PDB file of C-alpha atoms in Angstrom:
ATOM      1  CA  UNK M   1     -31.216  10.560  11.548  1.00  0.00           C
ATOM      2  CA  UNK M   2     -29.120   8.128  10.501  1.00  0.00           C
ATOM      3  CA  UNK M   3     -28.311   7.943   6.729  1.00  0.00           C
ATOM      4  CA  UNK M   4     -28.633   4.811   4.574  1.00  0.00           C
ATOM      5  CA  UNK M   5     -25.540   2.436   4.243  1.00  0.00           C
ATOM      6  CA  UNK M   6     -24.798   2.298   0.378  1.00  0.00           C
ATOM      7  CA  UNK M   7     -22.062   0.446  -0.611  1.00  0.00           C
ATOM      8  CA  UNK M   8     -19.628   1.899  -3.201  1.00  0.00           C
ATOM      9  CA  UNK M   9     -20.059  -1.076  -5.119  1.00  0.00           C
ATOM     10  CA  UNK M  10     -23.712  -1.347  -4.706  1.00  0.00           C
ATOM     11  CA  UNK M  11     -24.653  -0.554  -8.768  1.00  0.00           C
ATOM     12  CA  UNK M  12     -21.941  -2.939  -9.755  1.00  0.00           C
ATOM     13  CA  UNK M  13     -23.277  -6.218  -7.462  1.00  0.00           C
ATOM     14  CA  UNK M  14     -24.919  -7.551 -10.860  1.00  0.00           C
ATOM     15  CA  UNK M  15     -22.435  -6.482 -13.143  1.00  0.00           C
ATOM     16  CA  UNK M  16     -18.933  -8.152 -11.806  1.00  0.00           C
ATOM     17  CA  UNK M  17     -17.625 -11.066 -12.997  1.00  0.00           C
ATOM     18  CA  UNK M  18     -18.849 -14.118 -11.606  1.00  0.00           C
ATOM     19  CA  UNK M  19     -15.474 -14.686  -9.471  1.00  0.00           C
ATOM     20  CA  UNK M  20     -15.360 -11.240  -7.851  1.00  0.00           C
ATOM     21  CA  UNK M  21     -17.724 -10.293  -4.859  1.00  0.00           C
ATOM     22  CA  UNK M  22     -17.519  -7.119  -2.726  1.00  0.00           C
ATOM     23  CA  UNK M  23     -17.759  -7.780   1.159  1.00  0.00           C
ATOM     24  CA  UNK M  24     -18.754  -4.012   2.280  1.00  0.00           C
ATOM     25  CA  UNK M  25     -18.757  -2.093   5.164  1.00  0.00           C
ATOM     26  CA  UNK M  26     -15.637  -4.478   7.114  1.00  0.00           C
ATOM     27  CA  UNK M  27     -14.468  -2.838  10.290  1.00  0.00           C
ATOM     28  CA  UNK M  28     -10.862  -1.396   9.542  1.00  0.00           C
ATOM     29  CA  UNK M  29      -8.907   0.041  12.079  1.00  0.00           C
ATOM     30  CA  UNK M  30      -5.386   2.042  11.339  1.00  0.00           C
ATOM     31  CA  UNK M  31      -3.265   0.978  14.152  1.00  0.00           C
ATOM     32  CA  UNK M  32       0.499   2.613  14.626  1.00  0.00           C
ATOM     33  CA  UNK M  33       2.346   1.281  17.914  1.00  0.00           C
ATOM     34  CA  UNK M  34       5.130  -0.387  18.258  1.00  0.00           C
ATOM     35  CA  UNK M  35       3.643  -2.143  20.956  1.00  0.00           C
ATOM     36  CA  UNK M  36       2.150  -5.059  19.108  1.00  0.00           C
ATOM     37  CA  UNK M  37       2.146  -7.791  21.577  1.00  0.00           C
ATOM     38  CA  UNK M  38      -0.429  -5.894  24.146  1.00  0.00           C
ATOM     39  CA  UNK M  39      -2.835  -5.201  20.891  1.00  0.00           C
ATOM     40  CA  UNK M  40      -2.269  -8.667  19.452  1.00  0.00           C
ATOM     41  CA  UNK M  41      -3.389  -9.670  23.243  1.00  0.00           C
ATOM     42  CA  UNK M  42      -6.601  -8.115  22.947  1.00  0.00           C
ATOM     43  CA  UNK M  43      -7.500  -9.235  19.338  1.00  0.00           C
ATOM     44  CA  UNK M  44      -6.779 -12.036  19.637  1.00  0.00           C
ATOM     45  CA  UNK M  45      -4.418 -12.260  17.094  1.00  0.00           C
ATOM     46  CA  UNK M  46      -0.939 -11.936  16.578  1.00  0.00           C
ATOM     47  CA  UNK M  47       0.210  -8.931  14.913  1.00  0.00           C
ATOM     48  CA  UNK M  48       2.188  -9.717  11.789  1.00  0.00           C
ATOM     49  CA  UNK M  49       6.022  -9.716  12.894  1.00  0.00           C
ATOM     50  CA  UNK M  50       6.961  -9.761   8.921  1.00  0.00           C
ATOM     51  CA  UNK M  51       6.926  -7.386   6.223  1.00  0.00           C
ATOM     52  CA  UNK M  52       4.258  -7.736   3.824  1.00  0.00           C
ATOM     53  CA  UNK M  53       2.422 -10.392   4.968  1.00  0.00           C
ATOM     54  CA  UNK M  54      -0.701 -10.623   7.467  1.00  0.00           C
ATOM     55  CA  UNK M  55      -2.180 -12.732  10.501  1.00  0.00           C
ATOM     56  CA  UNK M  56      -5.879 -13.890  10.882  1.00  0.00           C
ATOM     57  CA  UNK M  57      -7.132 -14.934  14.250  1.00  0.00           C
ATOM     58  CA  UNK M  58     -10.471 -14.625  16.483  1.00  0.00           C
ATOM     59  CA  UNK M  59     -10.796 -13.395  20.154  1.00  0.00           C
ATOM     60  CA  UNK M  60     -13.407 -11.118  21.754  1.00  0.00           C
ATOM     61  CA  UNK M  61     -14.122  -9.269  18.699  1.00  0.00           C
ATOM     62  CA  UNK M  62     -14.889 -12.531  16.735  1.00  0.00           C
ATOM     63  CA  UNK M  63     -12.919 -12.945  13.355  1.00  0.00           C
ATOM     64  CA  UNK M  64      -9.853 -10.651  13.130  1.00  0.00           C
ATOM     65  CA  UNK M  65      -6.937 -10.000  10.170  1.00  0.00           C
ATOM     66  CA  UNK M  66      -3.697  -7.890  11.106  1.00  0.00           C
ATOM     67  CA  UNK M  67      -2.328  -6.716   8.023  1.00  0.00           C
ATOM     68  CA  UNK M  68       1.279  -5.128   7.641  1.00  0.00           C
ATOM     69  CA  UNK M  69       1.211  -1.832   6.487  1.00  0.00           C
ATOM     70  CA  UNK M  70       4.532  -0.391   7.374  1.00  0.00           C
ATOM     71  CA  UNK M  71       7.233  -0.984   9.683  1.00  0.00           C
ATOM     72  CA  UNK M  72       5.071   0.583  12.945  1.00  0.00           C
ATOM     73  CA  UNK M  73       1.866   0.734  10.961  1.00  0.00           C
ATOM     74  CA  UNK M  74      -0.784  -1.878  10.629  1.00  0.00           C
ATOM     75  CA  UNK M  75      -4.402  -2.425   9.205  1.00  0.00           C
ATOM     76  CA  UNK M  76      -6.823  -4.344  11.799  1.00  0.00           C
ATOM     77  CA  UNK M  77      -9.578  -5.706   9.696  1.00  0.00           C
ATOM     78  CA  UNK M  78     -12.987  -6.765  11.403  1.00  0.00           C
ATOM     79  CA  UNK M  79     -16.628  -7.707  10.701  1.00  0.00           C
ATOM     80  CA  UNK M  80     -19.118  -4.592  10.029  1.00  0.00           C
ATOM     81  CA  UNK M  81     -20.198  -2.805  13.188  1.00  0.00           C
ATOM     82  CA  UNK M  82     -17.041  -3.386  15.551  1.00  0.00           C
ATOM     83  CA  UNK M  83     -14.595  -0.153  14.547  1.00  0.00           C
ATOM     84  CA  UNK M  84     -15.897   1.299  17.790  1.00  0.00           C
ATOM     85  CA  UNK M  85     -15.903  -1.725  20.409  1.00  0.00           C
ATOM     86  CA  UNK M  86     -12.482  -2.461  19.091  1.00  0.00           C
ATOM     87  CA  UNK M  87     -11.257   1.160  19.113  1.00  0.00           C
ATOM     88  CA  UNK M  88     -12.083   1.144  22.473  1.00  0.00           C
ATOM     89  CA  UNK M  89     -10.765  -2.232  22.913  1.00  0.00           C
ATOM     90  CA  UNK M  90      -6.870  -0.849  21.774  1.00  0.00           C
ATOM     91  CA  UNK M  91      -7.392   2.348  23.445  1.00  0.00           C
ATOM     92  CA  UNK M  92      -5.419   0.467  26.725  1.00  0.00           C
ATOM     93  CA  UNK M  93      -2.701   0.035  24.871  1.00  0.00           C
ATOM     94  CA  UNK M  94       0.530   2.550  23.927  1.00  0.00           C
ATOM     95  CA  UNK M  95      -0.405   3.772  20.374  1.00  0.00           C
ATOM     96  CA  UNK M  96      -2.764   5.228  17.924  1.00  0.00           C
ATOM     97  CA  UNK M  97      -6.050   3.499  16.693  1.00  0.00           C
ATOM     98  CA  UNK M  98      -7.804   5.663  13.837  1.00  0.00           C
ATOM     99  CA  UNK M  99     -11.325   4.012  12.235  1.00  0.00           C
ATOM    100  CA  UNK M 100     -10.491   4.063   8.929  1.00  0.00           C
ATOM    101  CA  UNK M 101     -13.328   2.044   7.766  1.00  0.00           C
ATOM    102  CA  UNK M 102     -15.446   4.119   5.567  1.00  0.00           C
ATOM    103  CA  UNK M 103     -11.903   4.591   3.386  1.00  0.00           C
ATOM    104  CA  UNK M 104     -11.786   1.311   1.882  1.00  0.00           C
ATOM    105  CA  UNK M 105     -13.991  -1.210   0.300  1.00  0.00           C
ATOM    106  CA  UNK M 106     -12.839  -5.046  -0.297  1.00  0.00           C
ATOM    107  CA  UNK M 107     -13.555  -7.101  -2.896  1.00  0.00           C
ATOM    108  CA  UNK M 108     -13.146 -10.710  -3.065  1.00  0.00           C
ATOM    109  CA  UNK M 109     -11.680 -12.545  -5.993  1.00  0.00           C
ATOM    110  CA  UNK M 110     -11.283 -16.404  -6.317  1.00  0.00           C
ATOM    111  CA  UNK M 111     -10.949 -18.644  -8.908  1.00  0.00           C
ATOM    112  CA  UNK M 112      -8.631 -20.419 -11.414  1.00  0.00           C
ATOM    113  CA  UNK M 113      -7.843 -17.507 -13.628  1.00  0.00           C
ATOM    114  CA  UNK M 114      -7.697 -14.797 -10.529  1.00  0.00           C
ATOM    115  CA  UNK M 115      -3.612 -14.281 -11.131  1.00  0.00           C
ATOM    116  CA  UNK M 116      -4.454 -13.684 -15.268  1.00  0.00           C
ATOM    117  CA  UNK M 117      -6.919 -11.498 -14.215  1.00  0.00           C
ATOM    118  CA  UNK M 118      -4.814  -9.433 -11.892  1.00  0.00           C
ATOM    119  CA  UNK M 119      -2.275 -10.200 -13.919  1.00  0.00           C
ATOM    120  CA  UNK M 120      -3.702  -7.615 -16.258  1.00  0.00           C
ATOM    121  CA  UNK M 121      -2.759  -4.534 -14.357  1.00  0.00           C
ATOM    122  CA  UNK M 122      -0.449  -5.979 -11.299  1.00  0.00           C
ATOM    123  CA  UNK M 123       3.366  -6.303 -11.760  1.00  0.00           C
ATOM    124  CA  UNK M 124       3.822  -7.947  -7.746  1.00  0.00           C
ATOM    125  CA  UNK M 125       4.751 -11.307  -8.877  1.00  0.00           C
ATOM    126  CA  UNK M 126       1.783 -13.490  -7.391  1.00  0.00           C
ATOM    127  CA  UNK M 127       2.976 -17.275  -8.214  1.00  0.00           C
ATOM    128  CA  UNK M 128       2.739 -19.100  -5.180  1.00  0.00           C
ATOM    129  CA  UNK M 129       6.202 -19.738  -4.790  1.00  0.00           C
ATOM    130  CA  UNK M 130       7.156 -15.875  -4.649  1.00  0.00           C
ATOM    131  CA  UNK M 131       3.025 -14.837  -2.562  1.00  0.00           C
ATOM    132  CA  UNK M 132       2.110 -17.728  -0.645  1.00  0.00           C
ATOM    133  CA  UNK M 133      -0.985 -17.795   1.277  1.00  0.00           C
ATOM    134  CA  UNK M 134      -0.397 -15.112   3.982  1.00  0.00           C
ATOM    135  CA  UNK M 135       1.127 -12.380   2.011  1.00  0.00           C
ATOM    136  CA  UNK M 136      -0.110  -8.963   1.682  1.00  0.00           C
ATOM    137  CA  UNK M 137       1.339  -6.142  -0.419  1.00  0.00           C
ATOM    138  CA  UNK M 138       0.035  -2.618  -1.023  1.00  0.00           C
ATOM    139  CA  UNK M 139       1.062  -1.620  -4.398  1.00  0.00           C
ATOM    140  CA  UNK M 140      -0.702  -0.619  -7.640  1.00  0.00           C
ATOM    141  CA  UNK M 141      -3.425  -2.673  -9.380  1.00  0.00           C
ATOM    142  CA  UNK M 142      -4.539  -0.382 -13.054  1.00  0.00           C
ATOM    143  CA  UNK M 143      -2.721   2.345 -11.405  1.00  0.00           C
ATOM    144  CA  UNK M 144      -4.672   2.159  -8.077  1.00  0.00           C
ATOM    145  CA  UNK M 145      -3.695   2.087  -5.242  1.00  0.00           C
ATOM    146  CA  UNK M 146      -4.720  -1.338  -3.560  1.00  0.00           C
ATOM    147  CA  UNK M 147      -3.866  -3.599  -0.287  1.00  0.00           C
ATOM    148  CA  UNK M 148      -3.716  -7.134  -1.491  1.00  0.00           C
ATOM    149  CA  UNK M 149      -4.223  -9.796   0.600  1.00  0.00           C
ATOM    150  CA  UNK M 150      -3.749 -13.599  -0.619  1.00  0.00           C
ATOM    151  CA  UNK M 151      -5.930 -15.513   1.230  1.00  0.00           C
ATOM    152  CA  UNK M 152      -6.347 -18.939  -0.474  1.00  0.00           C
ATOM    153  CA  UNK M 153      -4.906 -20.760  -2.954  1.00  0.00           C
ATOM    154  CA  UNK M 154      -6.971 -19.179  -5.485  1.00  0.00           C
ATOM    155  CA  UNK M 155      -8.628 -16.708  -3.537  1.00  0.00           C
ATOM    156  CA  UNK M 156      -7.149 -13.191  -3.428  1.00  0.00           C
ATOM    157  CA  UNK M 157      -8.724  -9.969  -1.193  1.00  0.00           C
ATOM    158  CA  UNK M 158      -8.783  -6.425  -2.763  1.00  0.00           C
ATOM    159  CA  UNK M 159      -9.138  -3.446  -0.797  1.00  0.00           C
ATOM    160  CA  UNK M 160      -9.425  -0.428  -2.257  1.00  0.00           C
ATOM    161  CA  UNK M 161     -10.239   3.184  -1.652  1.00  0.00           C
ATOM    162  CA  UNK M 162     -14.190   3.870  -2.209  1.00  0.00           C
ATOM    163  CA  UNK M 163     -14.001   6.356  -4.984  1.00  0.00           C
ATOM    164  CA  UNK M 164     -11.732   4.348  -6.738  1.00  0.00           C
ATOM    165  CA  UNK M 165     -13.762   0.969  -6.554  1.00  0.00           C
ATOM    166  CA  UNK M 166     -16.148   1.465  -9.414  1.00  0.00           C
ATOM    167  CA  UNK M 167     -13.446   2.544 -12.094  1.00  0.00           C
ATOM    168  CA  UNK M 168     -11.220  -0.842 -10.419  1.00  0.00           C
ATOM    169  CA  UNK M 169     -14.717  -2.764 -10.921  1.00  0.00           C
ATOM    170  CA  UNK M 170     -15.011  -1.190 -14.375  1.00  0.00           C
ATOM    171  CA  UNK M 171     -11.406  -2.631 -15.034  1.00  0.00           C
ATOM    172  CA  UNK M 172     -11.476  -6.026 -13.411  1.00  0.00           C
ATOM    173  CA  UNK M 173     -14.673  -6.621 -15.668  1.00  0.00           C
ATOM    174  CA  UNK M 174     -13.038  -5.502 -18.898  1.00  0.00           C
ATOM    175  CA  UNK M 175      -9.525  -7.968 -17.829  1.00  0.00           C
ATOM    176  CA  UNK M 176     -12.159 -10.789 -16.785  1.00  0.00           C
ATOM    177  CA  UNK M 177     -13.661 -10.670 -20.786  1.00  0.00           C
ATOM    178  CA  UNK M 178     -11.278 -12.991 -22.130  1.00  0.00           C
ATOM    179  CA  UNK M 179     -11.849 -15.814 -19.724  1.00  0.00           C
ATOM    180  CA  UNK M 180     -15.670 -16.086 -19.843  1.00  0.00           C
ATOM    181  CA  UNK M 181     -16.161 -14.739 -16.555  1.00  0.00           C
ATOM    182  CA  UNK M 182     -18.685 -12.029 -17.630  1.00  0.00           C
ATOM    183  CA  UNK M 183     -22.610 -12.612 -17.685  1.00  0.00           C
ATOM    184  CA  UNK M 184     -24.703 -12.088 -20.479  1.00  0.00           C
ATOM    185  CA  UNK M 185     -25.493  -8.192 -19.538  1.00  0.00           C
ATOM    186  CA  UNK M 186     -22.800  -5.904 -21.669  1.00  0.00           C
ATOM    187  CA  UNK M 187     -20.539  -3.244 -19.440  1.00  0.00           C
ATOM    188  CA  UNK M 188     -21.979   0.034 -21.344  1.00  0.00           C
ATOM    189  CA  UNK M 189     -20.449   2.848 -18.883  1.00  0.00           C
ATOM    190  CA  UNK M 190     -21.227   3.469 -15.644  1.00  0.00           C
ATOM    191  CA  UNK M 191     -24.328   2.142 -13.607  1.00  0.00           C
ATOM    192  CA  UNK M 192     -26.789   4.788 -12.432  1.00  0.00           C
ATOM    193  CA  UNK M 193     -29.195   5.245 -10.076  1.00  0.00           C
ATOM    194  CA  UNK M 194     -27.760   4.036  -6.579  1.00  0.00           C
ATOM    195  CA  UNK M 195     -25.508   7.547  -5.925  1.00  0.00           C
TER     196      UNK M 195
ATOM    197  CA  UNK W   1      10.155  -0.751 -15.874  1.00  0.00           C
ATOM    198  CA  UNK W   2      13.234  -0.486 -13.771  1.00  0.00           C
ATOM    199  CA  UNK W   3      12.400  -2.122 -10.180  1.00  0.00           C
ATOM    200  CA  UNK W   4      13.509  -0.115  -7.381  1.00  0.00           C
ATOM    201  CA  UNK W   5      14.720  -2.595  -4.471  1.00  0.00           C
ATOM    202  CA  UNK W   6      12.373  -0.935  -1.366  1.00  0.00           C
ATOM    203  CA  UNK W   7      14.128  -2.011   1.932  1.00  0.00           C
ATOM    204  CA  UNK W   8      10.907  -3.511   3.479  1.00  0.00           C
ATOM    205  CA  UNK W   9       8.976  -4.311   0.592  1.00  0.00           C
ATOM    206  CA  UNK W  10      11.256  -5.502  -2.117  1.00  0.00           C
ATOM    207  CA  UNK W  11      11.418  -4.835  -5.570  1.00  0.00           C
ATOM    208  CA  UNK W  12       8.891  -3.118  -6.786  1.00  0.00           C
ATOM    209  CA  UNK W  13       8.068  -0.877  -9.953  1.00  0.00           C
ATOM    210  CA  UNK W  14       9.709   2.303 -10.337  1.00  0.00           C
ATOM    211  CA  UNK W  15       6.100   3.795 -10.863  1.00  0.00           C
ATOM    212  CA  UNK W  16       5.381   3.137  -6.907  1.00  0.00           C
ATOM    213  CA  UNK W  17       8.297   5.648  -6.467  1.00  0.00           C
ATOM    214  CA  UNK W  18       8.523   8.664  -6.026  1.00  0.00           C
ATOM    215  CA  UNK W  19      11.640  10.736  -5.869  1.00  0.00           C
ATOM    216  CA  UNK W  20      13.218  12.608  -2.655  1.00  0.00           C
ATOM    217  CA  UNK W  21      16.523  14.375  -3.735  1.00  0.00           C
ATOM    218  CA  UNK W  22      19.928  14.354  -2.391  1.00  0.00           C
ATOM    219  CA  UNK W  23      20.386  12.503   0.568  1.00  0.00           C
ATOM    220  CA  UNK W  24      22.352  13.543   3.785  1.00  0.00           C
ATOM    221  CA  UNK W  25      21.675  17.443   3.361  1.00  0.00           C
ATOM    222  CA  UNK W  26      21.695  17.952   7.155  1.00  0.00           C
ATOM    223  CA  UNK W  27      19.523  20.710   8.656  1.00  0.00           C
ATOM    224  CA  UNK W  28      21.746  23.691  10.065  1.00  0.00           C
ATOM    225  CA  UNK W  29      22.206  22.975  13.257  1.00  0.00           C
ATOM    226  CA  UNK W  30      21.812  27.236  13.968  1.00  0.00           C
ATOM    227  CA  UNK W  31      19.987  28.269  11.032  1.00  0.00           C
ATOM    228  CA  UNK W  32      19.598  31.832  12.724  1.00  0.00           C
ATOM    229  CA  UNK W  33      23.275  32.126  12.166  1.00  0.00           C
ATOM    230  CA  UNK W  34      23.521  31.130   8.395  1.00  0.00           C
ATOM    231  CA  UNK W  35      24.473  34.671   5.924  1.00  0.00           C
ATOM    232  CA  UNK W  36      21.955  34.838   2.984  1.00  0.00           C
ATOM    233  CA  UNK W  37      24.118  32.574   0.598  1.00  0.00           C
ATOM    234  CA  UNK W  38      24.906  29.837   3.179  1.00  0.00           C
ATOM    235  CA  UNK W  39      21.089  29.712   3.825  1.00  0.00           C
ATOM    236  CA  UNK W  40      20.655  29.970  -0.182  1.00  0.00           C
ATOM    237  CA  UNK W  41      23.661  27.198  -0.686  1.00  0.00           C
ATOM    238  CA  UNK W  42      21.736  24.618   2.173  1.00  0.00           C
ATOM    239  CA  UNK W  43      17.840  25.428   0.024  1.00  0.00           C
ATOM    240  CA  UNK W  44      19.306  25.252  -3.583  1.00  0.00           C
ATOM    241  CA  UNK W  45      22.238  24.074  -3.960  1.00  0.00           C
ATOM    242  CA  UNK W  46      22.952  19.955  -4.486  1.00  0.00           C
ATOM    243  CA  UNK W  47      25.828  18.031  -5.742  1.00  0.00           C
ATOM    244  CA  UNK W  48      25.072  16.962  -9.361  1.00  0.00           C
ATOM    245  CA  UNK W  49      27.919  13.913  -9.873  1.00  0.00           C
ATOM    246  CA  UNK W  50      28.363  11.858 -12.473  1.00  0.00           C
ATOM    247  CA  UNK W  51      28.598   8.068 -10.688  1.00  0.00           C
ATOM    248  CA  UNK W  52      26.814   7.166  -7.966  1.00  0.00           C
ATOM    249  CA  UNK W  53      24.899   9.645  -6.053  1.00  0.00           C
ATOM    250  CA  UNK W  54      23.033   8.832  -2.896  1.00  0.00           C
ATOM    251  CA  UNK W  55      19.428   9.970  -2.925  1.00  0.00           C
ATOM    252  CA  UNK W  56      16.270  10.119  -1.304  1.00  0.00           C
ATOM    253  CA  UNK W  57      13.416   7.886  -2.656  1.00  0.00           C
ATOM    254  CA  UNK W  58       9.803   7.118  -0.802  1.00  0.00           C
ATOM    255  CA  UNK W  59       7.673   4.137  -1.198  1.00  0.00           C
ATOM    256  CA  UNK W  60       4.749   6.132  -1.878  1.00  0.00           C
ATOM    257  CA  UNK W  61       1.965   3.366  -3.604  1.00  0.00           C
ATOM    258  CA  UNK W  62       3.339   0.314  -1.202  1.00  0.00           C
ATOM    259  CA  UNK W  63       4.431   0.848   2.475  1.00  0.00           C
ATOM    260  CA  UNK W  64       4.743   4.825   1.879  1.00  0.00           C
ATOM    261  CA  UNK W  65       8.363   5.156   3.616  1.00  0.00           C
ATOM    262  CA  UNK W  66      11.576   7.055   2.774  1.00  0.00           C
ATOM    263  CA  UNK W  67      14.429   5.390   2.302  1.00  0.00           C
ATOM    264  CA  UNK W  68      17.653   5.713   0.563  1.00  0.00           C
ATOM    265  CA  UNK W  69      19.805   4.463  -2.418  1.00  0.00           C
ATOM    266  CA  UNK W  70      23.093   5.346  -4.347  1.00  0.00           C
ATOM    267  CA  UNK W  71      21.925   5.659  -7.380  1.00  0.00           C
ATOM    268  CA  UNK W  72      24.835   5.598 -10.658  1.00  0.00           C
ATOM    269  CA  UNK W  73      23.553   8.848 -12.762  1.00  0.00           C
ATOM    270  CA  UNK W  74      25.651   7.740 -15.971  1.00  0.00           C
ATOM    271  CA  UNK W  75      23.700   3.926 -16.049  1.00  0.00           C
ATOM    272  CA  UNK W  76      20.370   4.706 -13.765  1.00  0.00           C
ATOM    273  CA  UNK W  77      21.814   1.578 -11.843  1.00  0.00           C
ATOM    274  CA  UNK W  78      21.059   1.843  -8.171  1.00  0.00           C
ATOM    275  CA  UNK W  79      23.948   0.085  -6.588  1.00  0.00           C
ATOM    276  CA  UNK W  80      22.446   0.038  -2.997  1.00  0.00           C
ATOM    277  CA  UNK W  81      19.542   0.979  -0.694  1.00  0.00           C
ATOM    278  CA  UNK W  82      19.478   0.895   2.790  1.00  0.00           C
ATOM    279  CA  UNK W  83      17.092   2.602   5.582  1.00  0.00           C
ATOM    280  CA  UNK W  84      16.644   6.099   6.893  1.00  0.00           C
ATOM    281  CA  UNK W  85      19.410   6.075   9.748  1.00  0.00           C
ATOM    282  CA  UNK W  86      21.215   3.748   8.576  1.00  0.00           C
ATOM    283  CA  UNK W  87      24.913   4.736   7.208  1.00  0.00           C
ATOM    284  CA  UNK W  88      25.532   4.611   3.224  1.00  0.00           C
ATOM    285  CA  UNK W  89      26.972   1.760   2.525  1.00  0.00           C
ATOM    286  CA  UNK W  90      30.467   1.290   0.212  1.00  0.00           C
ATOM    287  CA  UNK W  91      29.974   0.877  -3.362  1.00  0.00           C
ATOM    288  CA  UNK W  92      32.186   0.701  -6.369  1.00  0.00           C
ATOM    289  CA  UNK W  93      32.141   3.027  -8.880  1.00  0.00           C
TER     290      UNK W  93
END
C-alpha cells in the first residue's frame, strides 16, 4: 500500500503570506557528469554552462529547469511524477542520476517587496543588476540552507530541505509582517494536525 | 561579516565557510616507511606563520567545494584564492 502524499508544507498552505506559495512534490533529479551536452540532448534543455545560474527548457519530459549546483554537479528539476521516466531517460548517458526529490520542497515567492522580504535573512545581493533573471545561488536564507532560483522580475523560487520548510515558512511569515502581506489569522506556533 | 571570495561562486559570507587547514600537506608518498615522529610531524604538525598562510577552505552552504586561499594571519585579509590543482599564486606580504 501506497502511503498518502503530504506535503511538508501542507499545515502552512493557509497560513503564508499572500505572495508565497509552495509547489510540492517537483521531480528533482541530482545529476553529476561532465557530459552535459548528451543529457541536455535528452531534456531538452541545455545544461547551464555558467556558474550559478540555471536553464529552463521543454522536450520529452515536458517542462524542464537545469540548475548549477557545482562545477560537475547539477539539479534537474521536473513536474511531479517524472523522477523515474527521466532517471531512466539519463541512464544512456556517462554519469550519475540520483532522485533526490523527496529532499526538497519549493516555494514560490513573487511580488514587489519579495527582495525586502528575503532581504531579511539573505546577504546574496539580489538587485537585478548583480541576480538577473536566470541566476541561481545556493547559500543561506535564516541560516538555511536554500537553492535560489530568480525566475522573474519579481518572482523568486525557494527550495529547501523538507524538515527545514516549516521553521523557513515560520520565518518568511514573521519577515513578511511589516509589509501587510499576512492575513487576518495570527502565526501562534506551529500548525498541528497534518504530521 | 568578512566575505570570502569562493572561486565559482563569488563572494559570499564567511558563515557559508567552513575551514580546511593548511594547504599543500602532501600525503607520504610511502607512508609504510615513515618512523613514528615523521608520521606524527605529517598528522600534527603545521606551519603557524605570521603573514600570509595558504589554507584550505570549503564552500560548504553554496556549491560545497574545497578550494584554497592565502590568507594574512596578522590582518585576516585573504590576499588570493584559487582552485584545488591549481598552483598558489604570488602575493605580497
Amino acid at each position: 500500500m501506497t502511503a498518502e502524499l503530504v506535503s511538508p508544507l501542507a499545515a502552512w498552505t493557509s497560513r503564508l503570506p499572500s505572495t508565497v506559495s509552495e509547489r510540492p512534490f517537483l521531480s528533482q533529479l541530482t545529476v553529476r557528469s561532465s557530459d552535459t551536452a548528451a543529457m541536455g540532448s535528452v531534456l531538452g534543455v541545455a545544461f547551464p554552462s555558467r556558474p550559478c545560474t540555471f536553464t529552463e527548457g521543454s522536450g520529452r519530459f515536458g517542462d524542464v529547469s537545469v540548475l548549477w549546483l557545482g562545477p560537475d554537479e547539477y539539479l534537474v528539476v521536473a513536474e511531479p511524477g517524472l523522477q523515474v521516466p527521466i532517471e531512466e531517460g539519463l541512464r544512456a548517458c556517462k554519469g550519475s542520476v540520483v532522485d533526490t526529490s523527496a529532499q526538497r520542497t519549493t516555494l514560490v515567492l513573487e511580488g514587489p517587496h519579495v527582495r525586502d522580504v528575503l532581504a531579511h535573512g539573505c546577504s546574496v545581493d539580489l538587485h537585478p543588476a548583480a541576480a538577473p533573471v536566470g541566476t541561481c545561488v545556493q547559500t543561506l536564507l535564516a541560516r538555511t540552507g536554500i537553492i535560489l532560483q530568480v525566475t522573474g522580475a519579481d518572482t523568486f523560487t525557494l527550495l529547501v530541505r523538507s524538515s527545514f520548510a516549516e521553521y523557513l515558512a515560520a520565518w518568511l511569515c514573521d519577515a513578511s509582517v511589516e509589509y501587510g502581506l499576512l492575513g487576518e489569522t495570527p502565526v501562534t506556533g506551529r500548525p498541528q494536525g497534518h504530521r | 561579516m568578512q566575505l570570502i571570495p569562493c572561486p565559482w561562486c563569488g563572494p559570499r559570507e564567511e558563515a557559508e565557510f567552513h575551514y580546511g587547514g593548511q594547504a599543500h600537506v602532501a600525503y607520504p608518498s610511502d607512508p609504510s616507511a615513515l618512523s613514528d615522529e615523521e608520521w606524527a610531524q605529517y598528522v600534527f604538525f603545521r606551519d603557524n606563520p605570521s603573514g600570509p598562510f595558504a589554507e584550505r577552505w570549503s564552500h560548504s552552504a553554496g556549491c560545497r567545494r574545497w578550494f584554497n586561499a592565502v590568507r594574512d594571519t596578522r590582518t585576516h585579509d585573504l590576499l588570493a584564492v584559487y582552485r584545488v590543482g591549481e598552483p598558489m599564486p604570488e602575493v605580497a606580504s
